[in-house]
């Protein structure tokens, strides 16, 4: 029997990153990356962009490195309740039953694990904040996350059939770009040897703000590890960096806007000309590819983390991403 998706996700609200380099990570994202701490506790900090979300990033002190959770917006508490019913009908266990979320940022929501074991939070009625104004070279908020998965077809099927996302484009059979709103993608999957976070992208207001943001980072001594450039799939600009934990973060802007009734999914060939339309970025370095491959989510930290350390690229790992 065909079951309907759980509802209509509106947007990627925020991500949680787990880090043993907690203090350094908070300093980086606030002092350099351009987010603003809105709440801070001993083991977690919540940081906002200039947009209307209470927070775009939650940093959590942890013995492990990687993605803590992805948070998506639903429209109303009733939609959260409906999502809970439809998850149960599919036999998907809820980690948190629908109800008021007892956490910074409030909201009414639920949590469950996706096919690869990532924690997914769906929420409605989170706390309102005053938008800061977009005419600054600071991130508005998160706009997409790219996720490494050992089974891209199963992951795409889950996010399409269960979460109700639509596939915007493929990059051969290596990457799939999925949308939940008008942005070309809010999630992309990358076929990889293990489950891990590839990168998190932050939206800049315009191409001019994007470039000024790169200039602001340069004044902090932070230069792109890949970029600036413009990807074929999604048509968004990109510049990739590594944070103090070794996780990859991106400034992006001008992602393609999708008209549902007319969009036709394409398969992009993985050529240098299509992954870097401007021809300015060149190929991604082995170093940034290794950071995009990451270590398996939830793996313990066994050695001091040094974001400047060269890691060998695991065989077959594809780090390049849009
Ligand atoms: Fe990206």
mmCIF file of N, CA, C and O in Angstrom, residues 145-213:
data_model
loop_
_atom_site.group_PDB
_atom_site.id
_atom_site.type_symbol
_atom_site.label_atom_id
_atom_site.label_comp_id
_atom_site.label_asym_id
_atom_site.label_seq_id
_atom_site.Cartn_x
_atom_site.Cartn_y
_atom_site.Cartn_z
ATOM 1 N N UNK A 145 22.534 20.931 3.879
ATOM 2 C CA UNK A 145 23.517 20.012 4.454
ATOM 3 C C UNK A 145 23.739 18.906 3.441
ATOM 4 O O UNK A 145 22.785 18.414 2.825
ATOM 5 N N UNK A 146 24.988 18.534 3.237
ATOM 6 C CA UNK A 146 25.312 17.395 2.379
ATOM 7 C C UNK A 146 25.756 16.244 3.273
ATOM 8 O O UNK A 146 26.587 16.415 4.173
ATOM 9 N N UNK A 147 25.154 15.088 3.032
ATOM 10 C CA UNK A 147 25.292 13.937 3.922
ATOM 11 C C UNK A 147 25.916 12.778 3.174
ATOM 12 O O UNK A 147 25.456 12.419 2.083
ATOM 13 N N UNK A 148 26.961 12.204 3.742
ATOM 14 C CA UNK A 148 27.570 11.013 3.153
ATOM 15 C C UNK A 148 26.777 9.787 3.582
ATOM 16 O O UNK A 148 26.443 9.628 4.760
ATOM 17 N N UNK A 149 26.507 8.929 2.620
ATOM 18 C CA UNK A 149 25.713 7.732 2.901
ATOM 19 C C UNK A 149 26.264 6.538 2.132
ATOM 20 O O UNK A 149 26.695 6.694 0.979
ATOM 21 N N UNK A 150 26.250 5.369 2.718
ATOM 22 C CA UNK A 150 26.715 4.186 1.983
ATOM 23 C C UNK A 150 25.683 3.648 1.004
ATOM 24 O O UNK A 150 25.996 2.761 0.210
ATOM 25 N N UNK A 151 24.454 4.159 1.035
ATOM 26 C CA UNK A 151 23.419 3.667 0.123
ATOM 27 C C UNK A 151 22.575 4.843 -0.361
ATOM 28 O O UNK A 151 21.527 5.156 0.223
ATOM 29 N N UNK A 152 23.036 5.480 -1.429
ATOM 30 C CA UNK A 152 22.384 6.718 -1.862
ATOM 31 C C UNK A 152 20.951 6.456 -2.324
ATOM 32 O O UNK A 152 20.057 7.283 -2.088
ATOM 33 N N UNK A 153 20.690 5.322 -2.961
ATOM 34 C CA UNK A 153 19.326 5.054 -3.439
ATOM 35 C C UNK A 153 18.347 4.890 -2.273
ATOM 36 O O UNK A 153 17.226 5.406 -2.311
ATOM 37 N N UNK A 154 18.778 4.192 -1.231
ATOM 38 C CA UNK A 154 17.908 4.004 -0.069
ATOM 39 C C UNK A 154 17.684 5.338 0.645
ATOM 40 O O UNK A 154 16.565 5.643 1.087
ATOM 41 N N UNK A 155 18.743 6.150 0.756
ATOM 42 C CA UNK A 155 18.602 7.443 1.431
ATOM 43 C C UNK A 155 17.677 8.367 0.656
ATOM 44 O O UNK A 155 16.815 9.037 1.240
ATOM 45 N N UNK A 156 17.847 8.411 -0.668
ATOM 46 C CA UNK A 156 16.979 9.261 -1.487
ATOM 47 C C UNK A 156 15.529 8.783 -1.369
ATOM 48 O O UNK A 156 14.602 9.589 -1.214
ATOM 49 N N UNK A 157 15.328 7.473 -1.402
ATOM 50 C CA UNK A 157 13.957 6.946 -1.311
ATOM 51 C C UNK A 157 13.312 7.328 0.023
ATOM 52 O O UNK A 157 12.134 7.697 0.075
ATOM 53 N N UNK A 158 14.096 7.272 1.101
ATOM 54 C CA UNK A 158 13.554 7.613 2.424
ATOM 55 C C UNK A 158 13.169 9.092 2.484
ATOM 56 O O UNK A 158 12.068 9.447 2.926
ATOM 57 N N UNK A 159 14.057 9.965 2.037
ATOM 58 C CA UNK A 159 13.771 11.405 2.127
ATOM 59 C C UNK A 159 12.669 11.824 1.143
ATOM 60 O O UNK A 159 11.950 12.793 1.383
ATOM 61 N N UNK A 160 12.530 11.083 0.042
ATOM 62 C CA UNK A 160 11.476 11.391 -0.929
ATOM 63 C C UNK A 160 10.139 10.810 -0.461
ATOM 64 O O UNK A 160 9.147 11.527 -0.346
ATOM 65 N N UNK A 161 10.117 9.530 -0.146
ATOM 66 C CA UNK A 161 8.847 8.861 0.121
ATOM 67 C C UNK A 161 8.337 9.109 1.539
ATOM 68 O O UNK A 161 7.129 9.183 1.760
ATOM 69 N N UNK A 162 9.253 9.208 2.509
ATOM 70 C CA UNK A 162 8.836 9.397 3.901
ATOM 71 C C UNK A 162 8.776 10.882 4.249
ATOM 72 O O UNK A 162 7.779 11.365 4.779
ATOM 73 N N UNK A 163 9.847 11.613 3.948
ATOM 74 C CA UNK A 163 9.883 13.032 4.332
ATOM 75 C C UNK A 163 9.224 13.940 3.298
ATOM 76 O O UNK A 163 9.006 15.123 3.557
ATOM 77 N N UNK A 164 8.931 13.420 2.126
ATOM 78 C CA UNK A 164 8.194 14.208 1.137
ATOM 79 C C UNK A 164 9.040 15.165 0.326
ATOM 80 O O UNK A 164 8.516 16.065 -0.323
ATOM 81 N N UNK A 165 10.381 14.982 0.360
ATOM 82 C CA UNK A 165 11.226 15.861 -0.462
ATOM 83 C C UNK A 165 11.159 15.441 -1.928
ATOM 84 O O UNK A 165 10.721 14.335 -2.255
ATOM 85 N N UNK A 166 11.597 16.342 -2.800
ATOM 86 C CA UNK A 166 11.631 16.063 -4.232
ATOM 87 C C UNK A 166 13.077 16.074 -4.720
ATOM 88 O O UNK A 166 13.880 16.893 -4.237
ATOM 89 N N UNK A 167 13.383 15.194 -5.655
ATOM 90 C CA UNK A 167 14.745 15.139 -6.204
ATOM 91 C C UNK A 167 14.865 16.212 -7.287
ATOM 92 O O UNK A 167 14.155 16.177 -8.293
ATOM 93 N N UNK A 168 15.773 17.162 -7.078
ATOM 94 C CA UNK A 168 15.951 18.247 -8.056
ATOM 95 C C UNK A 168 16.892 17.843 -9.168
ATOM 96 O O UNK A 168 16.643 18.150 -10.343
ATOM 97 N N UNK A 169 18.006 17.200 -8.815
ATOM 98 C CA UNK A 169 18.999 16.794 -9.802
ATOM 99 C C UNK A 169 19.850 15.673 -9.224
ATOM 100 O O UNK A 169 19.933 15.515 -7.999
ATOM 101 N N UNK A 170 20.493 14.958 -10.113
ATOM 102 C CA UNK A 170 21.531 14.000 -9.746
ATOM 103 C C UNK A 170 22.855 14.488 -10.307
ATOM 104 O O UNK A 170 22.893 15.133 -11.369
ATOM 105 N N UNK A 171 23.925 14.140 -9.633
ATOM 106 C CA UNK A 171 25.262 14.284 -10.177
ATOM 107 C C UNK A 171 25.753 12.860 -10.408
ATOM 108 O O UNK A 171 26.220 12.190 -9.490
ATOM 109 N N UNK A 172 25.560 12.411 -11.665
ATOM 110 C CA UNK A 172 25.709 10.992 -12.008
ATOM 111 C C UNK A 172 25.003 10.159 -10.929
ATOM 112 O O UNK A 172 23.905 10.517 -10.509
ATOM 113 N N UNK A 173 25.605 9.041 -10.512
ATOM 114 C CA UNK A 173 24.985 8.273 -9.435
ATOM 115 C C UNK A 173 25.776 8.464 -8.149
ATOM 116 O O UNK A 173 25.808 7.603 -7.278
ATOM 117 N N UNK A 174 26.440 9.656 -8.066
ATOM 118 C CA UNK A 174 27.313 9.955 -6.931
ATOM 119 C C UNK A 174 26.628 10.842 -5.913
ATOM 120 O O UNK A 174 26.824 10.698 -4.708
ATOM 121 N N UNK A 175 25.840 11.826 -6.415
ATOM 122 C CA UNK A 175 25.153 12.754 -5.516
ATOM 123 C C UNK A 175 23.704 12.925 -5.973
ATOM 124 O O UNK A 175 23.410 12.850 -7.166
ATOM 125 N N UNK A 176 22.840 13.196 -4.995
ATOM 126 C CA UNK A 176 21.437 13.524 -5.287
ATOM 127 C C UNK A 176 21.069 14.766 -4.487
ATOM 128 O O UNK A 176 21.411 14.869 -3.302
ATOM 129 N N UNK A 177 20.370 15.699 -5.147
ATOM 130 C CA UNK A 177 20.004 16.975 -4.544
ATOM 131 C C UNK A 177 18.493 16.980 -4.314
ATOM 132 O O UNK A 177 17.719 16.774 -5.258
ATOM 133 N N UNK A 178 18.085 17.216 -3.075
ATOM 134 C CA UNK A 178 16.662 17.170 -2.743
ATOM 135 C C UNK A 178 16.200 18.495 -2.173
ATOM 136 O O UNK A 178 16.926 19.157 -1.413
ATOM 137 N N UNK A 179 14.974 18.861 -2.528
ATOM 138 C CA UNK A 179 14.417 20.126 -2.057
ATOM 139 C C UNK A 179 13.188 19.867 -1.192
ATOM 140 O O UNK A 179 12.485 18.865 -1.353
ATOM 141 N N UNK A 180 12.946 20.820 -0.285
ATOM 142 C CA UNK A 180 11.699 20.774 0.476
ATOM 143 C C UNK A 180 10.920 22.068 0.264
ATOM 144 O O UNK A 180 9.770 22.165 0.648
ATOM 145 N N UNK A 181 11.545 23.063 -0.359
ATOM 146 C CA UNK A 181 10.870 24.327 -0.676
ATOM 147 C C UNK A 181 11.254 24.739 -2.077
ATOM 148 O O UNK A 181 11.381 23.898 -2.969
ATOM 149 N N UNK A 182 11.479 26.026 -2.262
ATOM 150 C CA UNK A 182 11.824 26.502 -3.602
ATOM 151 C C UNK A 182 13.320 26.450 -3.877
ATOM 152 O O UNK A 182 13.719 26.487 -5.042
ATOM 153 N N UNK A 183 14.149 26.399 -2.842
ATOM 154 C CA UNK A 183 15.589 26.249 -3.066
ATOM 155 C C UNK A 183 15.859 24.910 -3.751
ATOM 156 O O UNK A 183 15.239 23.897 -3.399
ATOM 157 N N UNK A 184 16.794 24.892 -4.685
ATOM 158 C CA UNK A 184 17.133 23.675 -5.435
ATOM 159 C C UNK A 184 17.438 22.501 -4.525
ATOM 160 O O UNK A 184 17.087 21.358 -4.838
ATOM 161 N N UNK A 185 18.107 22.750 -3.412
ATOM 162 C CA UNK A 185 18.335 21.668 -2.446
ATOM 163 C C UNK A 185 18.492 22.217 -1.036
ATOM 164 O O UNK A 185 19.050 23.289 -0.832
ATOM 165 N N UNK A 186 17.914 21.464 -0.103
ATOM 166 C CA UNK A 186 18.182 21.725 1.313
ATOM 167 C C UNK A 186 18.964 20.553 1.907
ATOM 168 O O UNK A 186 19.569 20.675 2.978
ATOM 169 N N UNK A 187 18.944 19.438 1.216
ATOM 170 C CA UNK A 187 19.720 18.257 1.581
ATOM 171 C C UNK A 187 20.282 17.667 0.296
ATOM 172 O O UNK A 187 19.614 17.665 -0.738
ATOM 173 N N UNK A 188 21.507 17.190 0.367
ATOM 174 C CA UNK A 188 22.052 16.389 -0.740
ATOM 175 C C UNK A 188 22.742 15.180 -0.133
ATOM 176 O O UNK A 188 23.279 15.248 0.977
ATOM 177 N N UNK A 189 22.672 14.075 -0.855
ATOM 178 C CA UNK A 189 23.359 12.853 -0.423
ATOM 179 C C UNK A 189 24.543 12.600 -1.344
ATOM 180 O O UNK A 189 24.477 12.846 -2.554
ATOM 181 N N UNK A 190 25.593 12.096 -0.734
ATOM 182 C CA UNK A 190 26.813 11.739 -1.457
ATOM 183 C C UNK A 190 27.137 10.288 -1.147
ATOM 184 O O UNK A 190 27.268 9.916 0.030
ATOM 185 N N UNK A 191 27.228 9.471 -2.187
ATOM 186 C CA UNK A 191 27.573 8.064 -1.996
ATOM 187 C C UNK A 191 28.982 7.955 -1.418
ATOM 188 O O UNK A 191 29.922 8.539 -1.965
ATOM 189 N N UNK A 192 29.139 7.235 -0.327
ATOM 190 C CA UNK A 192 30.406 7.222 0.405
ATOM 191 C C UNK A 192 30.552 5.902 1.151
ATOM 192 O O UNK A 192 29.603 5.128 1.248
ATOM 193 N N UNK A 193 31.733 5.651 1.699
ATOM 194 C CA UNK A 193 31.923 4.372 2.408
ATOM 195 C C UNK A 193 31.184 4.295 3.736
ATOM 196 O O UNK A 193 30.981 3.210 4.260
ATOM 197 N N UNK A 194 30.856 5.458 4.328
ATOM 198 C CA UNK A 194 30.227 5.430 5.648
ATOM 199 C C UNK A 194 29.292 6.625 5.817
ATOM 200 O O UNK A 194 29.307 7.563 5.033
ATOM 201 N N UNK A 195 28.526 6.579 6.909
ATOM 202 C CA UNK A 195 27.614 7.676 7.237
ATOM 203 C C UNK A 195 28.412 8.782 7.926
ATOM 204 O O UNK A 195 29.048 8.546 8.957
ATOM 205 N N UNK A 196 28.416 9.959 7.342
ATOM 206 C CA UNK A 196 29.066 11.102 7.990
ATOM 207 C C UNK A 196 28.540 12.386 7.378
ATOM 208 O O UNK A 196 27.808 12.368 6.390
ATOM 209 N N UNK A 197 28.947 13.493 8.000
ATOM 210 C CA UNK A 197 28.574 14.807 7.485
ATOM 211 C C UNK A 197 29.592 15.219 6.433
ATOM 212 O O UNK A 197 30.794 15.214 6.704
ATOM 213 N N UNK A 198 29.118 15.591 5.249
ATOM 214 C CA UNK A 198 30.016 16.100 4.217
ATOM 215 C C UNK A 198 30.279 17.590 4.467
ATOM 216 O O UNK A 198 31.413 17.995 4.617
ATOM 217 N N UNK A 199 29.221 18.390 4.539
ATOM 218 C CA UNK A 199 29.392 19.804 4.908
ATOM 219 C C UNK A 199 28.040 20.449 5.184
ATOM 220 O O UNK A 199 26.998 19.886 4.847
ATOM 221 N N UNK A 200 28.114 21.623 5.802
ATOM 222 C CA UNK A 200 26.929 22.446 6.061
ATOM 223 C C UNK A 200 27.139 23.783 5.362
ATOM 224 O O UNK A 200 28.222 24.382 5.467
ATOM 225 N N UNK A 201 26.111 24.244 4.635
ATOM 226 C CA UNK A 201 26.231 25.494 3.872
ATOM 227 C C UNK A 201 25.365 26.588 4.493
ATOM 228 O O UNK A 201 24.244 26.338 4.938
ATOM 229 N N UNK A 202 25.915 27.790 4.468
ATOM 230 C CA UNK A 202 25.264 28.967 5.031
ATOM 231 C C UNK A 202 24.997 29.957 3.912
ATOM 232 O O UNK A 202 25.877 30.204 3.067
ATOM 233 N N UNK A 203 23.800 30.518 3.915
ATOM 234 C CA UNK A 203 23.371 31.409 2.840
ATOM 235 C C UNK A 203 23.883 32.820 3.070
ATOM 236 O O UNK A 203 23.736 33.372 4.165
ATOM 237 N N UNK A 204 24.457 33.391 2.034
ATOM 238 C CA UNK A 204 24.780 34.815 2.033
ATOM 239 C C UNK A 204 23.723 35.516 1.168
ATOM 240 O O UNK A 204 23.173 34.925 0.245
ATOM 241 N N UNK A 205 23.470 36.787 1.439
ATOM 242 C CA UNK A 205 22.334 37.468 0.823
ATOM 243 C C UNK A 205 22.446 37.568 -0.698
ATOM 244 O O UNK A 205 21.457 37.382 -1.405
ATOM 245 N N UNK A 206 23.599 37.862 -1.204
ATOM 246 C CA UNK A 206 23.781 38.079 -2.642
ATOM 247 C C UNK A 206 25.215 37.737 -2.999
ATOM 248 O O UNK A 206 26.044 37.469 -2.115
ATOM 249 N N UNK A 207 25.510 37.770 -4.285
ATOM 250 C CA UNK A 207 26.880 37.507 -4.721
ATOM 251 C C UNK A 207 27.845 38.526 -4.122
ATOM 252 O O UNK A 207 28.963 38.188 -3.726
ATOM 253 N N UNK A 208 27.401 39.777 -4.034
ATOM 254 C CA UNK A 208 28.263 40.810 -3.451
ATOM 255 C C UNK A 208 28.516 40.530 -1.969
ATOM 256 O O UNK A 208 29.654 40.634 -1.486
ATOM 257 N N UNK A 209 27.477 40.132 -1.238
ATOM 258 C CA UNK A 209 27.657 39.799 0.186
ATOM 259 C C UNK A 209 28.529 38.557 0.345
ATOM 260 O O UNK A 209 29.327 38.463 1.285
ATOM 261 N N UNK A 210 28.368 37.614 -0.565
ATOM 262 C CA UNK A 210 29.192 36.399 -0.561
ATOM 263 C C UNK A 210 30.673 36.770 -0.693
ATOM 264 O O UNK A 210 31.517 36.328 0.098
ATOM 265 N N UNK A 211 30.982 37.627 -1.669
ATOM 266 C CA UNK A 211 32.382 37.996 -1.878
ATOM 267 C C UNK A 211 32.897 38.841 -0.714
ATOM 268 O O UNK A 211 34.041 38.678 -0.278
ATOM 269 N N UNK A 212 32.074 39.731 -0.219
ATOM 270 C CA UNK A 212 32.509 40.521 0.942
ATOM 271 C C UNK A 212 32.714 39.636 2.164
ATOM 272 O O UNK A 212 33.597 39.884 2.982
ATOM 273 N N UNK A 213 31.910 38.578 2.263
ATOM 274 C CA UNK A 213 32.101 37.620 3.355
ATOM 275 C C UNK A 213 33.450 36.923 3.242
ATOM 276 O O UNK A 213 34.149 36.737 4.242
#
